[in-house]
XYZ file of C-alpha atoms in Angstrom:
526
model
C 2.499 27.787 -2.957
C -0.107 26.887 -0.216
C 0.140 24.580 2.764
C -1.942 21.445 3.089
C -3.898 23.111 5.910
C -4.589 26.078 3.778
C -6.285 23.710 1.237
C -8.990 22.947 3.796
C -10.100 26.536 3.891
C -10.270 26.777 0.188
C -11.871 23.364 -0.289
C -15.477 23.149 -1.243
C -15.330 19.315 -1.188
C -18.156 17.414 0.632
C -16.562 14.624 2.648
C -19.647 12.683 2.843
C -20.084 12.307 -1.000
C -17.864 10.193 -3.033
C -17.093 11.997 -6.426
C -18.330 10.376 -9.587
C -15.715 8.594 -11.592
C -15.291 10.683 -14.860
C -14.870 9.349 -18.339
C -11.114 8.991 -19.322
C -8.986 8.470 -22.310
C -5.454 7.628 -23.310
C -4.035 8.519 -26.677
C -1.586 5.784 -27.519
C -0.191 6.493 -30.992
C 3.270 6.884 -29.490
C 2.956 3.640 -27.585
C 1.955 1.545 -30.560
C 5.232 -0.415 -30.321
C 4.088 -1.835 -26.955
C 1.702 -4.654 -26.448
C -1.380 -3.838 -24.291
C -3.145 -5.896 -21.630
C -6.255 -4.079 -20.397
C -8.292 -5.220 -17.368
C -11.602 -3.551 -16.570
C -12.773 -3.688 -12.977
C -15.911 -1.770 -13.272
C -17.790 -0.034 -16.212
C -16.828 -0.240 -19.875
C -13.681 0.563 -21.831
C -12.978 0.767 -25.478
C -9.781 0.134 -27.380
C -9.602 1.992 -30.747
C -7.436 0.527 -33.479
C -5.562 1.956 -36.411
C -7.745 0.375 -39.039
C -11.149 1.201 -37.394
C -12.536 -1.580 -35.360
C -13.236 -0.880 -31.662
C -12.887 -3.435 -29.067
C -15.348 -3.279 -26.169
C -14.270 -4.573 -22.783
C -16.887 -4.698 -19.940
C -16.529 -5.130 -16.224
C -14.609 -8.298 -15.294
C -13.098 -8.695 -18.652
C -9.651 -8.389 -20.185
C -8.172 -7.710 -23.618
C -4.782 -8.384 -25.057
C -3.674 -6.266 -28.119
C -0.600 -6.878 -29.918
C 1.682 -3.940 -30.710
C 0.950 -1.831 -33.760
C -2.836 -2.519 -33.625
C -4.107 -0.034 -31.025
C -4.207 3.846 -30.952
C -6.503 4.947 -28.120
C -8.244 3.789 -24.973
C -11.436 5.389 -23.784
C -13.687 4.676 -20.851
C -17.165 5.587 -19.861
C -17.992 7.389 -16.634
C -17.890 5.075 -13.651
C -15.098 2.901 -15.092
C -12.020 1.601 -13.420
C -9.647 0.109 -15.901
C -5.998 -0.841 -15.608
C -3.675 -0.670 -18.627
C -0.507 -2.765 -18.603
C 2.164 -2.186 -21.211
C 4.501 -4.805 -22.555
C 7.710 -3.564 -24.351
C 9.172 -5.325 -27.405
C 12.167 -6.239 -25.166
C 9.973 -8.633 -23.159
C 11.150 -11.833 -24.883
C 8.283 -13.996 -23.911
C 5.917 -15.822 -26.205
C 2.845 -13.645 -26.428
C -0.525 -13.838 -28.191
C -0.140 -12.634 -31.846
C -3.835 -11.566 -32.288
C -6.363 -9.644 -30.153
C -7.638 -11.809 -27.360
C -10.532 -11.179 -25.019
C -10.973 -13.174 -21.727
C -12.720 -13.066 -18.428
C -10.705 -12.099 -15.431
C -11.586 -14.455 -12.422
C -12.323 -12.487 -9.191
C -9.416 -14.337 -7.437
C -6.933 -12.852 -9.812
C -7.888 -9.218 -9.235
C -5.883 -8.317 -6.094
C -2.828 -9.862 -7.704
C -3.393 -7.736 -10.833
C -3.596 -4.627 -8.689
C -0.400 -5.589 -6.863
C 1.187 -6.127 -10.246
C 0.128 -2.710 -11.404
C 1.762 -1.293 -8.233
C 5.027 -3.142 -9.004
C 4.975 -2.057 -12.587
C 4.432 1.618 -11.856
C 6.958 2.290 -9.096
C 10.670 2.942 -9.318
C 11.351 0.983 -6.199
C 11.834 -2.704 -5.389
C 9.003 -4.562 -3.638
C 10.267 -7.513 -1.648
C 8.104 -10.621 -1.462
C 6.575 -10.229 -4.851
C 7.804 -11.834 -8.088
C 6.134 -10.400 -11.165
C 6.692 -13.547 -13.213
C 4.629 -15.335 -10.557
C 1.429 -14.108 -12.135
C 1.563 -17.133 -14.415
C 1.573 -19.360 -11.326
C -1.966 -18.069 -10.447
C -3.569 -19.718 -13.476
C -3.975 -23.278 -14.531
C -4.369 -26.443 -12.609
C -6.333 -27.663 -15.536
C -5.631 -29.961 -18.396
C -3.038 -29.405 -21.134
C -2.799 -25.714 -20.210
C -1.450 -26.263 -16.700
C 1.912 -24.890 -15.591
C 4.570 -26.212 -13.355
C 5.774 -23.978 -10.443
C 9.412 -23.170 -10.625
C 11.479 -24.749 -7.841
C 13.958 -21.969 -7.354
C 12.919 -18.930 -5.236
C 13.758 -15.428 -5.970
C 15.332 -13.323 -3.141
C 12.636 -12.401 -0.638
C 10.115 -14.953 -1.898
C 8.729 -17.198 0.746
C 8.134 -20.930 0.174
C 4.428 -22.071 -0.057
C 2.432 -22.830 3.083
C 1.593 -26.556 3.692
C -2.011 -27.539 3.395
C -2.168 -30.077 6.173
C -3.281 -28.321 9.472
C -0.455 -29.394 11.796
C 2.232 -28.574 9.243
C 0.585 -25.289 8.433
C 0.471 -24.196 12.158
C 4.218 -24.844 12.314
C 4.775 -22.892 9.157
C 2.801 -19.929 10.338
C 4.850 -19.895 13.564
C 8.177 -19.973 11.622
C 7.022 -17.199 9.350
C 6.326 -15.096 12.343
C 9.448 -16.193 14.283
C 11.991 -17.707 11.892
C 14.746 -17.856 14.445
C 12.921 -20.539 16.436
C 15.361 -23.501 16.563
C 12.875 -26.065 17.748
C 13.381 -29.529 16.248
C 10.569 -31.275 14.387
C 9.988 -33.416 17.539
C 9.261 -30.314 19.656
C 7.027 -28.937 16.941
C 5.177 -32.195 16.942
C 4.495 -31.898 20.693
C 3.575 -28.217 20.406
C 0.979 -29.076 17.817
C -0.247 -32.295 19.543
C 0.658 -34.299 16.456
C 3.313 -36.762 15.407
C 6.736 -36.178 13.739
C 5.608 -38.251 10.752
C 2.515 -36.017 10.432
C 4.578 -32.798 10.389
C 7.035 -34.211 7.879
C 4.274 -35.564 5.627
C 2.560 -32.139 5.570
C 5.729 -30.489 4.253
C 6.466 -33.249 1.837
C 2.958 -32.959 0.290
C 4.034 -29.578 -1.094
C 7.455 -30.810 -2.292
C 9.604 -29.551 0.663
C 11.431 -31.153 3.534
C 10.881 -29.412 6.815
C 14.593 -28.313 7.100
C 14.602 -26.995 3.560
C 11.349 -25.055 4.131
C 12.608 -23.517 7.331
C 15.903 -22.422 5.752
C 14.064 -20.842 2.803
C 11.806 -18.940 5.154
C 14.766 -17.708 7.150
C 16.408 -16.529 4.001
C 13.367 -14.765 2.719
C 13.040 -12.857 6.005
C 16.782 -12.120 5.914
C 16.360 -10.387 2.458
C 13.976 -7.885 3.969
C 16.406 -7.112 6.787
C 19.352 -6.766 4.460
C 17.315 -4.504 2.176
C 16.387 -2.388 5.188
C 19.935 -1.685 5.994
C 20.784 -4.337 8.641
C 24.326 -5.693 8.772
C 24.961 -9.182 7.529
C 25.729 -10.512 11.011
C 22.601 -9.008 12.480
C 20.337 -10.410 9.753
C 21.901 -13.826 10.213
C 21.331 -13.734 14.003
C 17.713 -12.418 13.724
C 16.657 -15.289 11.461
C 18.302 -18.059 13.475
C 21.734 -18.708 11.914
C 24.536 -19.295 14.393
C 27.282 -17.831 12.214
C 27.856 -15.434 9.365
C 29.642 -18.172 7.490
C 26.704 -20.590 7.547
C 24.364 -17.778 6.597
C 26.439 -16.764 3.632
C 26.753 -20.344 2.482
C 22.946 -21.043 2.589
C 22.196 -17.537 0.977
C 24.608 -18.212 -1.933
C 23.270 -21.725 -2.487
C 19.636 -20.605 -2.663
C 20.119 -17.182 -4.539
C 23.411 -17.392 -6.340
C 24.949 -14.348 -4.659
C 26.305 -13.435 -1.254
C 24.286 -11.499 1.432
C 26.799 -8.676 1.054
C 26.316 -8.397 -2.649
C 22.491 -8.416 -2.233
C 22.736 -5.764 0.431
C 24.823 -3.498 -1.704
C 22.669 -3.979 -4.692
C 19.439 -3.039 -2.717
C 21.022 -0.130 -0.915
C 21.061 1.803 -4.157
C 17.686 2.398 -5.789
C 17.233 0.196 -8.775
C 16.407 2.106 -11.929
C 12.696 2.368 -12.401
C 12.942 1.294 -15.915
C 14.584 -1.975 -14.983
C 11.817 -2.769 -12.401
C 9.138 -1.825 -14.865
C 10.687 -4.137 -17.501
C 10.614 -6.987 -14.981
C 6.876 -6.298 -14.357
C 6.195 -6.045 -18.062
C 7.781 -9.479 -18.552
C 5.396 -10.730 -15.881
C 2.538 -9.203 -17.842
C 3.643 -10.955 -20.958
C 3.880 -14.234 -19.090
C 0.336 -13.743 -17.865
C -0.906 -12.890 -21.338
C 0.867 -15.974 -22.762
C -0.673 -18.172 -20.134
C -4.124 -16.762 -20.746
C -3.667 -17.437 -24.508
C -2.873 -21.073 -23.712
C -5.734 -21.572 -21.311
C -8.522 -19.586 -23.088
C -9.208 -22.727 -25.371
C -9.297 -24.913 -22.285
C -10.831 -24.554 -18.917
C -9.266 -21.592 -17.175
C -8.744 -22.500 -13.453
C -11.244 -21.255 -10.989
C -9.469 -22.346 -7.858
C -8.364 -19.516 -5.651
C -4.682 -18.739 -5.886
C -4.515 -17.656 -2.263
C -3.999 -14.125 -0.782
C -1.350 -11.811 -2.194
C 1.936 -12.177 -0.423
C 3.379 -9.902 2.279
C 5.495 -7.210 0.727
C 7.981 -4.578 1.819
C 9.668 -1.833 -0.182
C 13.310 -0.842 0.195
C 14.156 2.267 2.200
C 13.733 5.205 -0.134
C 12.592 8.788 -0.451
C 10.473 10.525 -3.099
C 10.931 13.870 -4.977
C 7.227 14.460 -4.648
C 4.718 14.287 -1.871
C 2.897 10.910 -2.147
C -0.585 10.079 -0.763
C -0.433 6.376 -0.138
C -3.696 4.496 0.313
C -4.086 1.020 1.839
C -6.554 -0.629 -0.562
C -6.773 -3.848 1.477
C -5.567 -5.483 4.615
C -3.116 -4.051 7.215
C 0.413 -2.701 7.041
C 3.012 -0.476 8.557
C 5.016 2.636 7.414
C 8.420 3.522 8.901
C 9.163 7.237 8.570
C 12.633 7.744 9.660
C 12.662 6.377 13.316
C 8.873 6.358 13.662
C 6.741 3.290 12.897
C 3.134 3.871 12.022
C 0.467 1.098 11.748
C -2.035 1.257 8.956
C -5.493 -0.378 8.447
C -7.585 -0.917 5.267
C -8.808 2.572 4.002
C -5.947 4.591 5.591
C -4.429 7.234 3.311
C -1.291 9.022 4.438
C 0.662 11.877 2.915
C 4.376 10.945 2.825
C 6.347 14.229 2.521
C 8.856 14.583 -0.239
C 12.432 13.895 0.895
C 11.500 11.718 3.911
C 13.263 8.339 4.070
C 10.602 5.688 4.542
C 9.793 2.026 4.187
C 6.330 0.569 3.575
C 5.243 -2.901 4.578
C 1.992 -4.778 3.809
C 0.729 -7.956 5.513
C -0.430 -10.955 3.585
C -3.441 -10.000 1.472
C -2.663 -6.232 1.699
C -2.049 -3.836 -1.241
C -1.072 -0.190 -1.091
C -1.410 2.224 -3.920
C -0.389 5.901 -4.670
C -3.401 7.954 -5.419
C -1.747 11.368 -5.660
C 1.596 12.995 -6.385
C 2.264 16.701 -5.693
C 5.412 18.680 -6.246
C 6.907 20.535 -3.269
C 6.748 23.761 -5.348
C 2.963 23.433 -5.531
C 2.037 22.595 -1.948
C 3.918 22.422 1.387
C 3.497 19.074 3.147
C 5.849 18.652 6.133
C 4.123 16.025 8.338
C 2.535 12.605 7.582
C -1.131 13.501 7.899
C -3.451 10.499 7.793
C -7.187 9.851 7.415
C -9.341 6.835 6.701
C -11.580 6.561 3.657
C -14.621 4.379 3.966
C -15.261 1.380 1.585
C -17.534 3.525 -0.631
C -14.415 5.275 -1.866
C -12.693 2.198 -3.191
C -13.460 2.495 -6.864
C -12.823 6.152 -7.064
C -9.521 5.888 -5.317
C -8.563 2.931 -7.698
C -9.400 5.247 -10.566
C -7.228 8.009 -9.057
C -4.398 5.439 -8.710
C -4.533 4.665 -12.413
C -4.860 8.331 -13.437
C -1.897 9.222 -11.195
C 0.365 6.548 -12.649
C -0.667 6.334 -16.295
C -2.090 8.713 -18.938
C -5.488 7.029 -18.795
C -7.228 9.972 -17.137
C -9.896 12.681 -17.604
C -9.145 15.515 -19.905
C -9.418 17.950 -16.960
C -7.375 15.877 -14.609
C -5.892 17.950 -11.744
C -3.804 16.154 -9.079
C -4.472 18.821 -6.555
C -8.198 17.934 -6.461
C -7.096 14.979 -4.398
C -5.631 17.318 -1.765
C -8.989 19.082 -1.414
C -10.738 15.746 -1.004
C -8.230 14.617 1.562
C -8.494 17.699 3.679
C -12.287 17.546 3.552
C -12.066 13.963 4.862
C -9.568 14.965 7.556
C -11.864 17.710 8.820
C -14.911 15.530 8.732
C -13.040 12.678 10.373
C -11.979 14.917 13.278
C -15.367 16.544 13.488
C -17.001 13.275 14.327
C -14.982 13.150 17.573
C -16.048 16.448 19.006
C -19.386 18.339 19.440
C -19.800 20.531 16.419
C -21.855 23.800 16.216
C -24.572 24.122 13.681
C -24.432 27.878 13.221
C -22.724 28.534 9.813
C -20.154 31.054 11.145
C -19.279 28.943 14.180
C -19.044 25.829 12.014
C -16.626 27.633 9.623
C -14.399 28.487 12.549
C -14.524 24.843 13.866
C -13.685 23.380 10.442
C -10.748 25.740 9.986
C -9.410 24.791 13.346
C -9.783 21.052 12.896
C -7.876 21.206 9.495
C -5.032 23.199 11.056
C -5.292 22.453 14.836
C -4.863 26.181 15.279
C -6.622 29.316 13.991
C -4.670 31.801 11.803
C -2.923 34.406 14.027
C -4.867 37.286 12.508
C -8.384 35.562 13.054
C -10.839 37.670 14.882
C -13.742 35.796 16.430
C -16.873 37.941 16.926
C -18.477 37.833 20.419
C -21.660 36.328 18.872
C -19.682 33.349 17.541
C -18.260 32.798 21.077
C -21.803 32.822 22.374
C -23.228 30.399 19.839
C -20.288 28.096 20.365
C -21.027 27.773 24.043
C -24.788 27.394 23.466
C -24.407 24.706 20.725
C -21.449 22.690 21.995
C -21.765 23.235 25.785
C -18.113 24.495 25.804
C -16.399 27.724 25.308
C -14.300 27.928 22.147
C -11.097 27.606 24.241
C -12.386 24.464 25.982
C -13.569 23.047 22.713
C -10.168 23.598 21.084
C -8.483 21.716 23.999
C -10.996 18.903 23.569
C -10.333 18.647 19.909
C -6.532 18.848 20.397
C -6.431 16.037 22.966
C -8.762 13.717 20.752
C -6.495 14.176 17.771
C -3.379 13.738 19.928
C -4.679 10.366 21.223
C -5.384 9.246 17.652
C -1.834 10.117 16.615
C -0.414 8.277 19.609
C -2.534 5.291 18.864
C -0.984 5.217 15.308
C 2.576 5.128 16.688
C 3.547 8.817 16.399
C 6.275 10.038 18.758
C 4.970 12.329 21.509
C 7.153 15.264 20.552
C 5.963 15.060 16.955
C 2.278 14.893 18.214
C 2.761 17.968 20.357
C 3.843 19.961 17.352
C 1.075 18.612 15.109
C -1.747 19.566 17.599
C -0.420 23.004 17.996
C 1.814 23.081 21.037
C 5.142 24.974 20.891
C 6.552 23.034 23.877
C 6.407 19.248 24.481
C 6.279 19.918 28.193
C 2.995 21.974 27.902
C 1.429 19.277 25.743
C 2.465 16.551 28.211
C 0.850 18.495 31.137
C -2.378 19.062 29.288
C -2.547 15.394 28.107
C -1.932 14.032 31.734
C -4.546 16.427 33.126
C -7.118 15.098 30.674
C -6.206 11.309 30.604
C -4.155 10.656 33.755
C -1.155 9.499 31.822
C 1.708 11.218 30.058
C 1.736 10.944 26.149
C 4.633 8.568 26.344
C 2.940 6.328 28.952
C -0.244 6.290 27.007
C 1.560 5.344 23.759
C 3.569 2.553 25.556
C 0.406 1.218 27.139
C -1.298 0.971 23.678
C 1.560 -0.724 21.837
């Protein structure tokens, strides 16, 4: 077993070059009882059938295949394709014959979020898989009506009128605000009737919309382990009794029952069945609309989502495909931006949140027996990596993968990115031997204890960076420490991660360089 930092020394990955997406395949004879929905984002995919015909799906296209009619999926190099499986237990009207269709661009983020939901064993609050059907159809005889009941954690729609929409955004951010509609009218420089009309246009009264928003926020708090009284108070209810009554009226169960249900991880098979039902609903809707005009109006951004608190048996590399989010690891809260990829060590309790329009995908799983990852290392991948990382997410969560797929390749790519990312923040030597020492240090934030640095390397280091090796190491340490503090890491954790045995020594070095203690620096940046 090797450590994550040892991987950097063994890695020959070039951080500046995005790997080519290889051809993949998925033998499906044992899955023939499932229906298949295949969406191709880039490249070309082929679905091979039992009786010979091969269905070709190009970029931007989708294919529905009924059960019993497909045996293999193959893709050309450069292809990112998402397979969705629908089991026979999904009792939804589905197409009975192969169906090809175009996937409008505005559906694609929703389909990726749906893929995440269908491939994880943990609940995702704020997303309802059956809601995929709501994204399609404002058209003629194929249009659908939106359900009036909300699922736990689902927020009501935003008003379209500007004044009401401003009020709605404020209440989503601060659901405990108890302003009456007259105060909201003054705050938005509009009239009471304008605010009311804005909510009524989407079929909601102001009071009902505010209550639904408060309850949706409360679901996330309850799932995160907050007591019923605390959740009620935080979202603006004056008593537990009133909160419980409203919760039961909207969702059909008490807050205590909901909290108990979510405190135990739901079986992954149950969640995946829910997602598969959503896939079937989507396919049925496509079948209805294909003969008419499929709607091209944008469905809006994907909703804000949050997982339950949970831990994994494997190390997970989580990548933020779009938007912004946060990640709570025990007591620490980390903030994430688009492109950030972070290793979540096995066994660590955590909760991931995504803002509106954001989607996070797992792009690698590694068993603790294979590699030792004890800290949440993070790096940012540029936009050029997007398709490759989407391909890795599919290969990680399905059997649609290259024949020579090796999960540990992603570890080498990550460590190469980590080293390159840190190298951009310090002067780097050009000499091959000196550069090897620098790369090794940046991956580990320390050199192996038995490392012997020749005098010539010391001389080259000073000549090419303007600093002695010791001064360069301190410079690199402080730069990485500042980045970790910016992301929300605790100073004690940062001290250990940049190679200090004692937090006091780290604090003194940081203050000498920046004029603030690590804690003062972090508090100032929050």
